[in-house]
Coordinates of C-alpha atoms in Angstrom, one line a residue:
X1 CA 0.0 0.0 0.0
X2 CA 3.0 2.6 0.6
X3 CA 5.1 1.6 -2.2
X4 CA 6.0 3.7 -4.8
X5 CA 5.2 0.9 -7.3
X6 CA 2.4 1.7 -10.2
X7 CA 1.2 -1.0 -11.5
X8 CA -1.1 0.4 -14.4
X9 CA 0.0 2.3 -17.2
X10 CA -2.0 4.0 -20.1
X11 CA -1.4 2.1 -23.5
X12 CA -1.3 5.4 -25.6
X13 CA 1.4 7.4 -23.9
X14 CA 2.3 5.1 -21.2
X15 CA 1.7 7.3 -17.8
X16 CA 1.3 5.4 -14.6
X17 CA -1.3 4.9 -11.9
X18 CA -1.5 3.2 -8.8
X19 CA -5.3 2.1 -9.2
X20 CA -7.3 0.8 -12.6
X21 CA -9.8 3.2 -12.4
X22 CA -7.5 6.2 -12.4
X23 CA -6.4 4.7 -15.8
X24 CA -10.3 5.0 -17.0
X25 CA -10.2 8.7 -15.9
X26 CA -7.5 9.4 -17.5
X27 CA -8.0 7.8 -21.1
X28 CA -10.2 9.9 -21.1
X29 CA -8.0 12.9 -22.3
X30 CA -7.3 11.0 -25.3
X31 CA -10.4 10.0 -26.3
X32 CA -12.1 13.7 -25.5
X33 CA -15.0 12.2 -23.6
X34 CA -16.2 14.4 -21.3
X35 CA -19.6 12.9 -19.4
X36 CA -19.9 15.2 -16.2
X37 CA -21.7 18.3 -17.4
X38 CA -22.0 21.5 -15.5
X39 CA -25.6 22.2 -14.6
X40 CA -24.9 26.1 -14.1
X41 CA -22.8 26.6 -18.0
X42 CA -23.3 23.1 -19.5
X43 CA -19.4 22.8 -19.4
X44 CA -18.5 19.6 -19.5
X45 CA -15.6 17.6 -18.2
X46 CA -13.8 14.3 -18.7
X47 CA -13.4 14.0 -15.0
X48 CA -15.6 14.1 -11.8
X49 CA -12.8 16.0 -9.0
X50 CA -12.3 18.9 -12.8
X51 CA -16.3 19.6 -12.6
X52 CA -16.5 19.8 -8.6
X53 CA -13.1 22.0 -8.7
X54 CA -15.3 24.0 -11.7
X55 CA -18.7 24.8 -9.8
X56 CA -16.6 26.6 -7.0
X57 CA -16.3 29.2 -9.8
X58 CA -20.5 29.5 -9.4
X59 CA -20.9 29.2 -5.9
X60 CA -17.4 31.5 -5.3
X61 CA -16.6 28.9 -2.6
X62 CA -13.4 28.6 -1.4
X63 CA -12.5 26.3 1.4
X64 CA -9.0 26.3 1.7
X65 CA -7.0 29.5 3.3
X66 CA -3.7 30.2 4.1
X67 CA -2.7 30.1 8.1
X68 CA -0.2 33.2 7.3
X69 CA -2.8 36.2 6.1
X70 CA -6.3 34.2 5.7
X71 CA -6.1 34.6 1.4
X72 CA -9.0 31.8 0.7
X73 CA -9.1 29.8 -2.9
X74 CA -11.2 27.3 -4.5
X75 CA -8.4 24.8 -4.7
X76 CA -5.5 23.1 -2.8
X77 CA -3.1 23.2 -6.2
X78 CA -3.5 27.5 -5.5
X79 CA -3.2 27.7 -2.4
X80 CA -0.1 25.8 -2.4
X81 CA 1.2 28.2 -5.2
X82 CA 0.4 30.6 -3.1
X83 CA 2.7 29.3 -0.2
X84 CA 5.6 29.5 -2.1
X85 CA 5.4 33.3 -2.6
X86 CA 6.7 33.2 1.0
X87 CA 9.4 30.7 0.8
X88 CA 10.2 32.5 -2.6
X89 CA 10.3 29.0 -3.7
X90 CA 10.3 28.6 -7.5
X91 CA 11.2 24.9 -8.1
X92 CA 11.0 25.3 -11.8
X93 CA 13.0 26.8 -14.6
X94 CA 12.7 27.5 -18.4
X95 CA 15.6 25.6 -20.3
X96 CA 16.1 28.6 -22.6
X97 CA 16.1 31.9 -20.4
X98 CA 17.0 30.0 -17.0
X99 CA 13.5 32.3 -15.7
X100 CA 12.3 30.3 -12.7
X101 CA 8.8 29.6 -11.7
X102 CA 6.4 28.3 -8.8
X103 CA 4.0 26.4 -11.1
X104 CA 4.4 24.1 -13.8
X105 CA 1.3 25.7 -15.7
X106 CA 3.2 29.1 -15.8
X107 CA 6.6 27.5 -17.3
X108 CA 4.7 25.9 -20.3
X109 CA 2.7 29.3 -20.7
X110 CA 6.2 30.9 -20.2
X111 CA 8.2 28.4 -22.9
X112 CA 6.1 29.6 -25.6
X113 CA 7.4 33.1 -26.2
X114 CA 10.8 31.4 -26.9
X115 CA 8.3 29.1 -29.4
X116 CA 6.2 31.9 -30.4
X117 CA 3.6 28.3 -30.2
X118 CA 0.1 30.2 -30.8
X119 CA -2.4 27.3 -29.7
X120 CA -5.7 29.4 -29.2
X121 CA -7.5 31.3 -32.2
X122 CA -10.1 33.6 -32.1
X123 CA -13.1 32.1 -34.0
X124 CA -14.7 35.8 -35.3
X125 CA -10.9 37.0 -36.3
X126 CA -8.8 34.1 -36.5
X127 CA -6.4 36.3 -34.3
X128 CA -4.1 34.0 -32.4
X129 CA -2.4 33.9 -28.7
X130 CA 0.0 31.3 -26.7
X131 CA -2.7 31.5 -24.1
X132 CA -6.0 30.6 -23.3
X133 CA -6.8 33.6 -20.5
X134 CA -5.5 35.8 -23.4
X135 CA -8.0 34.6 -26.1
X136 CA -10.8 34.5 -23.3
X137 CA -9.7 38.5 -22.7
X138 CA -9.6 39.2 -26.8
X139 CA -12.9 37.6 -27.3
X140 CA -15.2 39.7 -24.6
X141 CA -13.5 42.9 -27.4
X142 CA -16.3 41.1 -29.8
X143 CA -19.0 40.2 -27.3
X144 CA -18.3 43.5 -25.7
X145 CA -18.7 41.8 -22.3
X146 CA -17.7 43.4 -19.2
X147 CA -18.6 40.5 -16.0
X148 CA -16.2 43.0 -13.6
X149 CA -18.2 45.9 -11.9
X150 CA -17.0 48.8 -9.8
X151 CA -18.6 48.6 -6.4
X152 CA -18.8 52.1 -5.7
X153 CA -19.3 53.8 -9.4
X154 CA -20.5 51.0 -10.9
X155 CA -18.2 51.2 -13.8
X156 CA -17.9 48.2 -15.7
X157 CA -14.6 45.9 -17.1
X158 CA -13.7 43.2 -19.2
X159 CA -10.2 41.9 -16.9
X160 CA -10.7 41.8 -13.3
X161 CA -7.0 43.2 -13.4
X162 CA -8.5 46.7 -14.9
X163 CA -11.3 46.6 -12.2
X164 CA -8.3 46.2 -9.5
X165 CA -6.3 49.1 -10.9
X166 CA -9.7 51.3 -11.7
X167 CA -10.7 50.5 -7.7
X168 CA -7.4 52.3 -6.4
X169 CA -8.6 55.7 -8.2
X170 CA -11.2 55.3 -5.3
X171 CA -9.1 54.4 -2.5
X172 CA -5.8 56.4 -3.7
X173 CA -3.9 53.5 -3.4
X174 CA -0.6 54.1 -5.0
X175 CA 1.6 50.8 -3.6
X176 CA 4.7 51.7 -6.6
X177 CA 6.7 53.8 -5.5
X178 CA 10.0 55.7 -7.4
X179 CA 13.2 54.3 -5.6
X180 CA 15.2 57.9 -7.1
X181 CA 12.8 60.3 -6.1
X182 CA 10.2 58.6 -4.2
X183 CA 6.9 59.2 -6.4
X184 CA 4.1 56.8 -6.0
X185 CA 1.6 55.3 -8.6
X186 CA -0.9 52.9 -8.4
X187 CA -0.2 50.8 -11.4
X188 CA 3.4 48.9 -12.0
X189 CA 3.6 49.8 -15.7
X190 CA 3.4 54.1 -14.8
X191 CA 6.2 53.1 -12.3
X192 CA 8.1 51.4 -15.5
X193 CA 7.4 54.5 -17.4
X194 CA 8.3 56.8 -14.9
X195 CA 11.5 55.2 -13.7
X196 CA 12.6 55.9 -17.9
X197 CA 12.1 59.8 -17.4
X198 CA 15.6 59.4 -14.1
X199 CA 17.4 56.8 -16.9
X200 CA 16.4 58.6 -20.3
X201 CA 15.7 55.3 -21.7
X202 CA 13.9 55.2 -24.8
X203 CA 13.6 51.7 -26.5
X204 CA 11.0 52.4 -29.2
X205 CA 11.9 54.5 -32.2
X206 CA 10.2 55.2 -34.9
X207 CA 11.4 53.3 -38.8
X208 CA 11.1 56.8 -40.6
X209 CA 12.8 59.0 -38.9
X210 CA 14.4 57.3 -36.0
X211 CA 13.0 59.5 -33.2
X212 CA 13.1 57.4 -30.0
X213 CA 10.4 57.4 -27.5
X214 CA 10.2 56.0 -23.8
X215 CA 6.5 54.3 -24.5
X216 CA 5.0 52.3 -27.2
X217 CA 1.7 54.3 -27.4
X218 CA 3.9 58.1 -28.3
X219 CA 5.2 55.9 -31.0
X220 CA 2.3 54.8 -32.5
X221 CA 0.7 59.0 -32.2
X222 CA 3.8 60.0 -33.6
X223 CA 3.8 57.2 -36.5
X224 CA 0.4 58.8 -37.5
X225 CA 2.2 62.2 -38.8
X226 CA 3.8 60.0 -41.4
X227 CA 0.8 58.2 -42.1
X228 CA -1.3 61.4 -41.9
X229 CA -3.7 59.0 -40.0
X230 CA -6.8 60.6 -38.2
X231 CA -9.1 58.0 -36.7
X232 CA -10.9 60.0 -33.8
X233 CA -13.3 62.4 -35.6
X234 CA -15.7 65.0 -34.4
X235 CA -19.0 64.1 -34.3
X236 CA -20.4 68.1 -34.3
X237 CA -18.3 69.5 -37.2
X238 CA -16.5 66.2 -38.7
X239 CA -13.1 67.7 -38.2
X240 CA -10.4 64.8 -37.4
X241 CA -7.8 64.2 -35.1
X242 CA -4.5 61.7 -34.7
X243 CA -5.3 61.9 -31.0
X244 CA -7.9 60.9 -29.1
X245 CA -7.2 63.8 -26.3
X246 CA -7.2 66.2 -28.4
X247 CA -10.5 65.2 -29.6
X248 CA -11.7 65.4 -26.0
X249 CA -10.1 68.7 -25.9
X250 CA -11.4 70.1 -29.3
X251 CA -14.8 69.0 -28.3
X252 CA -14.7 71.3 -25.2
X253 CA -15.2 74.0 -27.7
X254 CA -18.5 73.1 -28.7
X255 CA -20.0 72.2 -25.1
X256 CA -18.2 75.5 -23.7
X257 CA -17.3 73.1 -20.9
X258 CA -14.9 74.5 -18.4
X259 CA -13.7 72.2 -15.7
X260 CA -10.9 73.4 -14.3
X261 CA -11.0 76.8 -12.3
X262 CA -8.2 79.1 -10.6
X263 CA -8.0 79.0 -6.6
X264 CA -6.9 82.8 -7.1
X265 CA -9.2 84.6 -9.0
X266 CA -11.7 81.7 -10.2
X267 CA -11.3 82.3 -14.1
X268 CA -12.5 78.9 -15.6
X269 CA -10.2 76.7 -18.2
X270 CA -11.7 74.2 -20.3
X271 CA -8.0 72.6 -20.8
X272 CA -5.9 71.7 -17.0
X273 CA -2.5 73.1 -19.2
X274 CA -4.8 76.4 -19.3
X275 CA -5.0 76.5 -16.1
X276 CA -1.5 75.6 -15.7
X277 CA 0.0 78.2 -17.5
X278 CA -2.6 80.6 -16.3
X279 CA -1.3 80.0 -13.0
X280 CA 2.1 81.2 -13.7
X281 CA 1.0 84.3 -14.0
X282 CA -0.2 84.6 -10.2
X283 CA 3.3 82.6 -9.1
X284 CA 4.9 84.6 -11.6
X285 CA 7.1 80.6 -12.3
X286 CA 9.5 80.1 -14.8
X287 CA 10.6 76.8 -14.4
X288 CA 12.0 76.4 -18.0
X289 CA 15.4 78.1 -18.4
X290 CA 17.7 78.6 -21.8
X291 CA 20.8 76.3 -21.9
X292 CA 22.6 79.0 -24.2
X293 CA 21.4 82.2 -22.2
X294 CA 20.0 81.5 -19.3
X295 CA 16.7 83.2 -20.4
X296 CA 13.6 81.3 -18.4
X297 CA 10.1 80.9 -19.1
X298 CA 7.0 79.7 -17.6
X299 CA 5.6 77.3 -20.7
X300 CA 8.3 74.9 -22.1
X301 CA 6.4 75.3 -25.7
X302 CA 8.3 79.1 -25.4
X303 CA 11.6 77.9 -24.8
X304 CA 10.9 75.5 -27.8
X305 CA 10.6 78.2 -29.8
X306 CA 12.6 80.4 -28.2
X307 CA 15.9 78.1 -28.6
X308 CA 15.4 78.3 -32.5
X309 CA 16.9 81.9 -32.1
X310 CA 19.8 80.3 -31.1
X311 CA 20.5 77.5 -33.4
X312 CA 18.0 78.9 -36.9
X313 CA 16.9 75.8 -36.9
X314 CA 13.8 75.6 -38.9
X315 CA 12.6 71.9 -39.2
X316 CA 9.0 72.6 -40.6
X317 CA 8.6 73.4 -44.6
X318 CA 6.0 74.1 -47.2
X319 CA 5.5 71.0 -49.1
X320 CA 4.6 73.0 -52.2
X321 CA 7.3 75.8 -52.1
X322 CA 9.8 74.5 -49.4
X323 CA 9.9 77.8 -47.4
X324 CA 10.8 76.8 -43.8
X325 CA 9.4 78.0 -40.9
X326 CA 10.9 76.9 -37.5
X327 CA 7.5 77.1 -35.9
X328 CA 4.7 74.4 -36.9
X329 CA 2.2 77.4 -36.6
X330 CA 4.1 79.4 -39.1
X331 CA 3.9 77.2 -41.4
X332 CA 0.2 76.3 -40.9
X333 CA -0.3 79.9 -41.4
X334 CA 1.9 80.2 -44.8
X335 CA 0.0 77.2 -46.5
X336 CA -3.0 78.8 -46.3
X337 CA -1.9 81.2 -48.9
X338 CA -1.7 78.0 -50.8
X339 CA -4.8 76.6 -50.3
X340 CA -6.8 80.0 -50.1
X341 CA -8.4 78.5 -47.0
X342 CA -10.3 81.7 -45.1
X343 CA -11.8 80.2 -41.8
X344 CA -12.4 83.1 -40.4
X345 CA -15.5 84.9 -41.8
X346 CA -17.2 88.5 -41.0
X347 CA -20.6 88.5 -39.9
X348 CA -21.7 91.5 -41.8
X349 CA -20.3 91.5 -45.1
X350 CA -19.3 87.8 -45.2
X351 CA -15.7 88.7 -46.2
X352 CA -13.2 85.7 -45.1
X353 CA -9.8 86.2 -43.5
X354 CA -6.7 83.4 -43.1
X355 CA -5.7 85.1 -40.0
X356 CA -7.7 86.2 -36.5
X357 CA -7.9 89.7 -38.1
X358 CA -11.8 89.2 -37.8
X359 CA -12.0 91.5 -34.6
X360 CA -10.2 94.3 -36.2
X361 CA -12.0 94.2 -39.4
X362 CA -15.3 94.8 -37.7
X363 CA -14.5 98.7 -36.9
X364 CA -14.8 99.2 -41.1
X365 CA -18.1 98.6 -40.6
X366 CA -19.0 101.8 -37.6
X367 CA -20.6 104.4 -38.6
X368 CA -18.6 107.9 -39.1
X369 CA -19.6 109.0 -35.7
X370 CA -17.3 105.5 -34.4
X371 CA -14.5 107.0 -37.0
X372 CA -14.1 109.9 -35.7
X373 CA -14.2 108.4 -31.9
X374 CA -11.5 106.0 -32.8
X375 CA -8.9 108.3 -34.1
X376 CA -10.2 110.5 -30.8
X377 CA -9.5 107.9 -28.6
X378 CA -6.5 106.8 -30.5
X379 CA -4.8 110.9 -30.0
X380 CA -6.1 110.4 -26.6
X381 CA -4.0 107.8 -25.5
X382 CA -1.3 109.7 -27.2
X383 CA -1.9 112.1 -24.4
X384 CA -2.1 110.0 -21.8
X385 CA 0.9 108.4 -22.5
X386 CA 2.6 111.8 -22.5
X387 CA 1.0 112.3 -19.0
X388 CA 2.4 109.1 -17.6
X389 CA 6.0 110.1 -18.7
X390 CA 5.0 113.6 -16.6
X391 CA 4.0 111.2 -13.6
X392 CA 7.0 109.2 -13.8
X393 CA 9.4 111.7 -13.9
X394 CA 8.8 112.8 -10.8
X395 CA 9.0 109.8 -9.2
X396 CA 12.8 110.0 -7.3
X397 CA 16.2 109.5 -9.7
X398 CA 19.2 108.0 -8.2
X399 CA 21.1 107.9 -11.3
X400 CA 22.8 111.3 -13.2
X401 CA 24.5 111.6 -16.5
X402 CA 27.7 113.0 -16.0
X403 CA 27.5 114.4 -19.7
X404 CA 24.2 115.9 -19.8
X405 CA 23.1 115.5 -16.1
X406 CA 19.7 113.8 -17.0
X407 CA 19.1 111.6 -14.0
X408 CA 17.3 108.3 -14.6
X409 CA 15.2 106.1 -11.9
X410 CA 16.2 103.2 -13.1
X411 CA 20.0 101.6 -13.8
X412 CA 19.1 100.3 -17.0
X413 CA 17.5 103.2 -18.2
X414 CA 20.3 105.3 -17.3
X415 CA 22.5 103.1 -19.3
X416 CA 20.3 102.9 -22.7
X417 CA 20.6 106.7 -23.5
X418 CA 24.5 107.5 -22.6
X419 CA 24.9 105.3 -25.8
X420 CA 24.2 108.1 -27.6
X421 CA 26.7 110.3 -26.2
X422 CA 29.9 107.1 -26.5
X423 CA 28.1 106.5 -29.8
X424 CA 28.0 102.8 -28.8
X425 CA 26.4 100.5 -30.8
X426 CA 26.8 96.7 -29.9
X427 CA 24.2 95.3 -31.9
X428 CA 24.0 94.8 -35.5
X429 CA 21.3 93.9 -38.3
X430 CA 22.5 90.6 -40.4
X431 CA 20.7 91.7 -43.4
X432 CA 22.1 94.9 -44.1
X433 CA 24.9 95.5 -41.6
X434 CA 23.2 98.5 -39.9
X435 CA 24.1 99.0 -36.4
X436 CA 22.0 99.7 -33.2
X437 CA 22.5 101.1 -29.6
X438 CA 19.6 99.1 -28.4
X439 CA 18.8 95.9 -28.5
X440 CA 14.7 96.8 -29.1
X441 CA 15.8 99.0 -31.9
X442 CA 17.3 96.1 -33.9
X443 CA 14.4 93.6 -33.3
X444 CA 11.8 96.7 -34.9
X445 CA 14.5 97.1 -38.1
X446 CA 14.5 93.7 -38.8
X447 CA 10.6 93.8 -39.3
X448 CA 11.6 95.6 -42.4
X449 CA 13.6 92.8 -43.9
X450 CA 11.2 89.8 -42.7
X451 CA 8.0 91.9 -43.9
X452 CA 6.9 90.9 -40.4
X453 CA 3.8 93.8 -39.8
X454 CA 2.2 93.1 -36.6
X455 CA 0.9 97.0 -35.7
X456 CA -2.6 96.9 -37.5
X457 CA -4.9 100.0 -37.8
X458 CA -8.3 99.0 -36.7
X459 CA -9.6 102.1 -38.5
X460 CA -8.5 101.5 -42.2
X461 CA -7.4 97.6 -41.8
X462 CA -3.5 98.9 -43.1
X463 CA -0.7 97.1 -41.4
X464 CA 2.7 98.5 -40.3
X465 CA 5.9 96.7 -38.9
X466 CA 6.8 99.7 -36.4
X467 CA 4.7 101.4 -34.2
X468 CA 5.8 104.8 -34.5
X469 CA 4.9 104.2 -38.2
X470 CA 1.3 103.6 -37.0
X471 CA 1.4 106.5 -34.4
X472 CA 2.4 108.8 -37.7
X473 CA -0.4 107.2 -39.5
X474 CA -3.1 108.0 -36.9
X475 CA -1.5 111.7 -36.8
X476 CA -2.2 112.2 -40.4
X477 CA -6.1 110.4 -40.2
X478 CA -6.8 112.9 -37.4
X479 CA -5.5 116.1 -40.0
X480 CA -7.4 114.5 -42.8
X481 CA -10.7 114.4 -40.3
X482 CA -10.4 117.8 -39.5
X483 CA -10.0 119.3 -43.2
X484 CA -12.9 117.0 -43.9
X485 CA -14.6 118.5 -41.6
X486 CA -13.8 122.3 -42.2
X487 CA -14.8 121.4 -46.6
X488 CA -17.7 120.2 -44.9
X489 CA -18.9 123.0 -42.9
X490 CA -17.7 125.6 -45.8
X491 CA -19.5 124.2 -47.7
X492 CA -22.7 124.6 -46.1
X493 CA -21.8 127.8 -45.0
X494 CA -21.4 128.5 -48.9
X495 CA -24.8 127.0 -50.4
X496 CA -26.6 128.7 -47.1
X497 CA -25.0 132.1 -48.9
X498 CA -26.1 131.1 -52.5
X499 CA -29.7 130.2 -51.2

């Protein structure tokens, strides 16, 4: 009776058995006879012990439970597995990659990624995996089931594994924690992620352009601007997107939505970077600082473009004239001079614009009463801005010219004018060799050569690329009012005579 000796062994593949009838039992694996139905799924199952293991699943009983933290499962075989996560115990090992493991069931499932063996196929795809759990997980995509509820919102899953993740967003459980700097997270793969950012590991990169990125799923976004592939579209106005955040986003400005809202002043964002950068304004933050000059900014989409001053780099170009732009928005700009797309259409007369100029146009369509208020106003800031230089010089000067004793308030601004008396002139145009005292001065000139015009006149829609040049231009629509005004009334005054 205690002998190791079996005396029955299977004629097909030659196992052995201490007793006949576990011989019947198990010839049954060959012959695919399964006669013990379950009454619950109508699974069925070659063995009696498989089906009684099986309707634990139904009743979720689980009578054995470990004597070190009370875990309870529905079969001896796991609860022994589980025992050996204590004694770190893993009895097993894979022949190829020496990995070791507690259960035989996870070697074999292990052994085929050296194989690539796919043994389960989906029957509505024919998509194939190396294990059963995984097809079981693929095929719920097509039945869209989802057996795994949230207890508290109700929210529903297709892996118990997601419900377990989604649960910590309740309890805030964040068990991963950052051995560099100590962050937590409450799934292993953000840890993973995270833990690239101290290491600057980035093991996918893409076969175009060779770009490297730290996670799988910026590859695939950033494939799409090669493909030019958009498969989130909006449902409202059609338009599509690479990205299915910035769908969320761009949908925002149809709902109006605004969910996030300043502690300081409560003005409302629709977008959290909104209110991100928005808030650098009340910290007055500049985390982001220049490698060449030190210069620091609050939004690192500035520096971007800021360090292109440095290096002329200009990596984005017209695909019909090749004109290069080292800002993406430049260049959307540009090629709509090729594509004579207006998006941006008046109200009143319908006319379409390529740029945000709509606000400025509308003042051509006031009244001459509005004309003559607007160049008013416009003199009249003129004048006010005369009055605040009044205001500020007498505010206290520390600093005296020794030349011309002008005293200053400021260091700086003590410094800018007694250029003109050394005739210093440090900075110099690259176009024309022309040469400045001021920094400012140069940046203004070299409007001239980029055609850059940025100072607009709201009253006759004409652009200028210096200010003074649109201060000048004000001056002379004022004269021109006032002559128009004095034909006018002479000319009343005149026919009043005649009459």
């Amino acid at each position: 009776m205690h002998s190791n000796e079996k005396p029955f062994s299977c004629e097909v593949c030659s196992k052995q058995f201490f007793q006949k009838g576990h011989i019947s039992d198990h010839f049954r694996i060959h012959t695919n006879r399964k006669p013990y139905p379950c009454y619950v799924c109508s699974k069925q199952f070659s063995q009696m012990g498989n089906l009684k293991r099986h309707l634990r699943l139904h009743t979720n009983e689980k009578p054995y439970s470990c004597e070190v933290c009370s875990k309870q499962f529905s079969q001896k075989s796991t609860l022994n597995d589980h025992y050996r996560t204590y004694e770190n115990d893993k009895p097993l090992s894979c022949d190829v990659c020496r990995k070791e493991f507690s259960r035989k069931s996870n070697l074999k499932q292990h052994f085929r990624t050296h194989t690539n063996e796919k043994l389960y196929s989906c029957v509505v795809c024919n998509k194939q995996f190396s294990h059963k759990c995984g097809l079981n997980k693929h095929f719920r995509t097509h039945t869209n089931e989802k057996p795994h509820s949230c207890d508290v919102c109700n929210k529903q899953f297709s892996q118990k594994g997601t419900l377990d993740i989604h649960f910590r967003t309740h309890t805030n459980e964040k068990p991963y924690s950052c051995n560099v700097c100590n962050k937590r997270f409450s799934q292993k793969g953000s840890l993973d992620i995270h833990f690239r950012t101290h290491t600057n590991e980035k093991p996918y990169s893409c076969d175009v352009c060779n770009k490297q990125y730290s996670q799988k799923g910026s590859l695939d976004i950033h494939y799409r601007t090669h493909t030019n592939e958009k498969p989130y579209s909006c449902n409202v106005c059609n338009k599509q997107f690479s990205r299915k955040s910035a769908l969320d986003k761009h949908f925002r400005s149809h709902t109006k939505e605004k969910h996030y809202t300043c502690v300081l002043c409560n003005k409302q964002f629709s977008h959290k970077y909104g209110l991100i950068k928005h808030f650098c304004t009340h910290t007055n933050e500049k985390p982001y600082s220049c490698d060449v000059c030190n210069k620091r900014f609050s939004q690192k989409g500035a520096l971007y473009i800021h360090f292109s001053t440095h290096t002329n780099e200009k990596l984005n170009s017209c695909v019909v004239c090749n004109k290069q732009f080292s800002h993406k928005c430049g260049l959307n700009k540009h090629f709509r001079t090729h594509m004579n797309e207006k998006p941006h259409s008046c109200d009143v007369c319908h006319k379409q614009f390529s740029q945000k100029v709509l606000k400025m146009h509308i003042f051509v369509h006031k009244n001459e009463k509005s004309y003559k208020n607007k160049v008013e106003t416009k003199v009249g800031c003129a004048t006010n801005n005369i009055l605040r230089k009044v205001l500020t010089s007498m505010d206290k000067k520390f600093f005296t010219c020794d030349v011309c004793n002008r005293a200053f308030s400021k260091e700086w601004d003590f410094i800018k004018p007694f250029r003109t008396h050394t005739d210093e002139k440090p900075s110099s145009c690259d176009a024309c060799g022309r040469e400045f005292s001021r920094k400012g001065n140069l940046k203004v000139h070299f409007r001239i050569h980029s055609n850059d015009k940025r100072h607009f006149c709201d009253v006759c829609s004409k652009w200028f690329s210096q200010k003074h040049s649109l201060n000048k231009h004000f001056f002379f629509l004022f004269i021109q009012m006032k002559n128009l005004i004095f034909v006018t009334f002479a000319t009343n005054i005149s026919l009043r005579k005649i009459a």
